[in-house]
């Protein structure tokens, strides 16, 4: 298994604090967002490598961060997708394919966003996902506010965890269970992601890809507990800072 951390965005909603710094290197409680994510993988068995995909603008900064990860139990490699401006960005699905298509042999991928902060470990998620292979598994979280769920992909799960519905940013959410930016893609699923792009010509959000995918192949959801934040705005960044400081 390899791990891919998505850090290709330009963080325009967080200007001016990320104008010259990648969102992944913002700190919460003295630790960067990407370090919060990376350390969750330390105890996972069988991790061959962690790849971080970013843009050309922030490549040097993230490469310096990765070069300092000498204590990590696996190699950490930063890959530039070659874009230099928000207008050129490949999108999350585009960045996933940009990386996995360069592999010499297929492998399973755990894909995580660098700007999603949560405090539960990923060990149980991976065990569940492996048990559902060769099908996709998505991280799910109950934000407990149906109105707020309209900003995300809202999930319906059956008793065994199989996804029964997914609505992207619905005006009237049916529940408060949302999709996190955390995915387990077995190697058998990767051709379907290519097919999604070929059919839809969309490489932007992973939510759109999962919405298409679950109609073609089973997709499972694993519910996370604890705290979770999508660091997509100055307000959510401030809230995460306060919440994690209160916990510590």
mmCIF file of N, CA and C in Angstrom, residues 152-202:
data_model
loop_
_atom_site.group_PDB
_atom_site.id
_atom_site.type_symbol
_atom_site.label_atom_id
_atom_site.label_comp_id
_atom_site.label_asym_id
_atom_site.label_seq_id
_atom_site.Cartn_x
_atom_site.Cartn_y
_atom_site.Cartn_z
ATOM 1 N N UNK A 152 -21.134 19.876 2.160
ATOM 2 C CA UNK A 152 -20.326 18.686 1.926
ATOM 3 C C UNK A 152 -21.106 17.640 1.123
ATOM 4 N N UNK A 153 -20.474 16.486 0.915
ATOM 5 C CA UNK A 153 -21.162 15.345 0.342
ATOM 6 C C UNK A 153 -21.851 14.578 1.457
ATOM 7 N N UNK A 154 -23.151 14.416 1.365
ATOM 8 C CA UNK A 154 -23.941 13.782 2.427
ATOM 9 C C UNK A 154 -24.179 12.318 2.062
ATOM 10 N N UNK A 155 -23.830 11.415 3.002
ATOM 11 C CA UNK A 155 -23.843 9.983 2.749
ATOM 12 C C UNK A 155 -25.053 9.302 3.362
ATOM 13 N N UNK A 156 -25.448 8.210 2.734
ATOM 14 C CA UNK A 156 -26.345 7.233 3.322
ATOM 15 C C UNK A 156 -25.617 5.908 3.332
ATOM 16 N N UNK A 157 -25.585 5.225 4.488
ATOM 17 C CA UNK A 157 -24.891 3.949 4.603
ATOM 18 C C UNK A 157 -25.844 2.868 5.080
ATOM 19 N N UNK A 158 -25.689 1.675 4.527
ATOM 20 C CA UNK A 158 -26.439 0.535 4.993
ATOM 21 C C UNK A 158 -25.786 -0.049 6.251
ATOM 22 N N UNK A 159 -26.402 -1.066 6.833
ATOM 23 C CA UNK A 159 -25.907 -1.620 8.094
ATOM 24 C C UNK A 159 -24.485 -2.166 7.982
ATOM 25 N N UNK A 160 -24.132 -2.695 6.809
ATOM 26 C CA UNK A 160 -22.787 -3.242 6.625
ATOM 27 C C UNK A 160 -21.782 -2.195 6.173
ATOM 28 N N UNK A 161 -22.218 -0.935 6.111
ATOM 29 C CA UNK A 161 -21.334 0.154 5.705
ATOM 30 C C UNK A 161 -21.379 0.475 4.232
ATOM 31 N N UNK A 162 -22.113 -0.299 3.432
ATOM 32 C CA UNK A 162 -22.156 -0.010 1.998
ATOM 33 C C UNK A 162 -22.925 1.278 1.743
ATOM 34 N N UNK A 163 -22.373 2.115 0.870
ATOM 35 C CA UNK A 163 -22.991 3.392 0.557
ATOM 36 C C UNK A 163 -24.280 3.173 -0.226
ATOM 37 N N UNK A 164 -25.353 3.805 0.251
ATOM 38 C CA UNK A 164 -26.645 3.701 -0.423
ATOM 39 C C UNK A 164 -27.034 5.004 -1.113
ATOM 40 N N UNK A 165 -26.377 6.098 -0.745
ATOM 41 C CA UNK A 165 -26.658 7.379 -1.399
ATOM 42 C C UNK A 165 -25.503 8.336 -1.143
ATOM 43 N N UNK A 166 -25.363 9.282 -2.050
ATOM 44 C CA UNK A 166 -24.386 10.363 -1.884
ATOM 45 C C UNK A 166 -24.898 11.567 -2.647
ATOM 46 N N UNK A 167 -25.139 12.650 -1.919
ATOM 47 C CA UNK A 167 -25.576 13.899 -2.531
ATOM 48 C C UNK A 167 -24.512 14.958 -2.281
ATOM 49 N N UNK A 168 -24.032 15.559 -3.349
ATOM 50 C CA UNK A 168 -23.006 16.592 -3.227
ATOM 51 C C UNK A 168 -23.651 17.944 -2.928
ATOM 52 N N UNK A 169 -23.330 18.495 -1.773
ATOM 53 C CA UNK A 169 -23.798 19.812 -1.339
ATOM 54 C C UNK A 169 -25.302 20.005 -1.552
ATOM 55 N N UNK A 170 -26.123 19.125 -0.988
ATOM 56 C CA UNK A 170 -27.574 19.236 -1.191
ATOM 57 C C UNK A 170 -28.149 20.449 -0.460
ATOM 58 N N UNK A 171 -29.177 21.054 -1.035
ATOM 59 C CA UNK A 171 -29.823 22.195 -0.384
ATOM 60 C C UNK A 171 -30.586 21.769 0.866
ATOM 61 N N UNK A 172 -31.119 20.550 0.843
ATOM 62 C CA UNK A 172 -31.873 20.027 1.990
ATOM 63 C C UNK A 172 -31.285 18.665 2.365
ATOM 64 N N UNK A 173 -30.186 18.641 3.136
ATOM 65 C CA UNK A 173 -29.531 17.377 3.481
ATOM 66 C C UNK A 173 -30.467 16.425 4.234
ATOM 67 N N UNK A 174 -30.352 15.146 3.905
ATOM 68 C CA UNK A 174 -31.176 14.140 4.565
ATOM 69 C C UNK A 174 -30.587 13.694 5.896
ATOM 70 N N UNK A 175 -29.314 13.976 6.100
ATOM 71 C CA UNK A 175 -28.663 13.608 7.357
ATOM 72 C C UNK A 175 -27.460 14.519 7.569
ATOM 73 N N UNK A 176 -26.752 14.297 8.653
ATOM 74 C CA UNK A 176 -25.549 15.080 8.943
ATOM 75 C C UNK A 176 -24.287 14.235 8.782
ATOM 76 N N UNK A 177 -24.415 13.070 8.143
ATOM 77 C CA UNK A 177 -23.265 12.201 7.902
ATOM 78 C C UNK A 177 -22.618 12.605 6.581
ATOM 79 N N UNK A 178 -21.364 13.036 6.653
ATOM 80 C CA UNK A 178 -20.703 13.569 5.460
ATOM 81 C C UNK A 178 -19.459 12.764 5.099
ATOM 82 N N UNK A 179 -19.019 12.957 3.888
ATOM 83 C CA UNK A 179 -17.816 12.309 3.390
ATOM 84 C C UNK A 179 -16.587 13.141 3.752
ATOM 85 N N UNK A 180 -15.595 12.495 4.371
ATOM 86 C CA UNK A 180 -14.311 13.136 4.652
ATOM 87 C C UNK A 180 -13.418 13.003 3.411
ATOM 88 N N UNK A 181 -12.358 13.748 3.391
ATOM 89 C CA UNK A 181 -11.388 13.600 2.307
ATOM 90 C C UNK A 181 -10.382 12.516 2.704
ATOM 91 N N UNK A 182 -10.892 11.290 2.762
ATOM 92 C CA UNK A 182 -10.079 10.130 3.132
ATOM 93 C C UNK A 182 -10.643 8.931 2.378
ATOM 94 N N UNK A 183 -9.805 8.297 1.552
ATOM 95 C CA UNK A 183 -10.274 7.249 0.659
ATOM 96 C C UNK A 183 -9.276 6.097 0.608
ATOM 97 N N UNK A 184 -9.811 4.887 0.484
ATOM 98 C CA UNK A 184 -8.968 3.723 0.230
ATOM 99 C C UNK A 184 -9.368 3.179 -1.131
ATOM 100 N N UNK A 185 -8.448 3.295 -2.091
ATOM 101 C CA UNK A 185 -8.692 2.841 -3.451
ATOM 102 C C UNK A 185 -7.849 1.590 -3.727
ATOM 103 N N UNK A 186 -8.445 0.397 -3.697
ATOM 104 C CA UNK A 186 -7.697 -0.790 -4.132
ATOM 105 C C UNK A 186 -7.281 -0.645 -5.593
ATOM 106 N N UNK A 187 -6.234 -1.319 -5.963
ATOM 107 C CA UNK A 187 -5.708 -1.173 -7.331
ATOM 108 C C UNK A 187 -6.736 -1.534 -8.394
ATOM 109 N N UNK A 188 -7.692 -2.416 -8.042
ATOM 110 C CA UNK A 188 -8.708 -2.816 -9.009
ATOM 111 C C UNK A 188 -9.660 -1.668 -9.371
ATOM 112 N N UNK A 189 -9.735 -0.645 -8.511
ATOM 113 C CA UNK A 189 -10.662 0.469 -8.724
ATOM 114 C C UNK A 189 -10.063 1.545 -9.628
ATOM 115 N N UNK A 190 -8.752 1.599 -9.714
ATOM 116 C CA UNK A 190 -8.100 2.700 -10.430
ATOM 117 C C UNK A 190 -8.552 2.845 -11.885
ATOM 118 N N UNK A 191 -8.778 1.743 -12.634
ATOM 119 C CA UNK A 191 -9.286 1.928 -14.005
ATOM 120 C C UNK A 191 -10.648 2.607 -14.044
ATOM 121 N N UNK A 192 -11.466 2.417 -13.002
ATOM 122 C CA UNK A 192 -12.769 3.076 -12.961
ATOM 123 C C UNK A 192 -12.633 4.586 -12.802
ATOM 124 N N UNK A 193 -11.602 5.027 -12.090
ATOM 125 C CA UNK A 193 -11.378 6.466 -11.943
ATOM 126 C C UNK A 193 -11.025 7.072 -13.302
ATOM 127 N N UNK A 194 -10.233 6.362 -14.082
ATOM 128 C CA UNK A 194 -9.941 6.801 -15.450
ATOM 129 C C UNK A 194 -11.223 6.860 -16.277
ATOM 130 N N UNK A 195 -12.058 5.846 -16.126
ATOM 131 C CA UNK A 195 -13.313 5.831 -16.874
ATOM 132 C C UNK A 195 -14.200 7.002 -16.485
ATOM 133 N N UNK A 196 -14.203 7.343 -15.187
ATOM 134 C CA UNK A 196 -14.981 8.502 -14.724
ATOM 135 C C UNK A 196 -14.537 9.773 -15.441
ATOM 136 N N UNK A 197 -13.238 9.983 -15.515
ATOM 137 C CA UNK A 197 -12.707 11.186 -16.174
ATOM 138 C C UNK A 197 -13.028 11.159 -17.672
ATOM 139 N N UNK A 198 -12.890 10.003 -18.288
ATOM 140 C CA UNK A 198 -13.187 9.889 -19.721
ATOM 141 C C UNK A 198 -14.647 10.224 -20.019
ATOM 142 N N UNK A 199 -15.546 9.791 -19.124
ATOM 143 C CA UNK A 199 -16.976 9.991 -19.371
ATOM 144 C C UNK A 199 -17.464 11.384 -18.985
ATOM 145 N N UNK A 200 -16.902 11.938 -17.906
ATOM 146 C CA UNK A 200 -17.412 13.207 -17.382
ATOM 147 C C UNK A 200 -16.539 14.405 -17.732
ATOM 148 N N UNK A 201 -15.283 14.143 -18.100
ATOM 149 C CA UNK A 201 -14.304 15.198 -18.369
ATOM 150 C C UNK A 201 -14.123 16.104 -17.153
ATOM 151 N N UNK A 202 -14.302 15.532 -15.969
ATOM 152 C CA UNK A 202 -14.150 16.278 -14.721
ATOM 153 C C UNK A 202 -12.987 15.708 -13.919
#
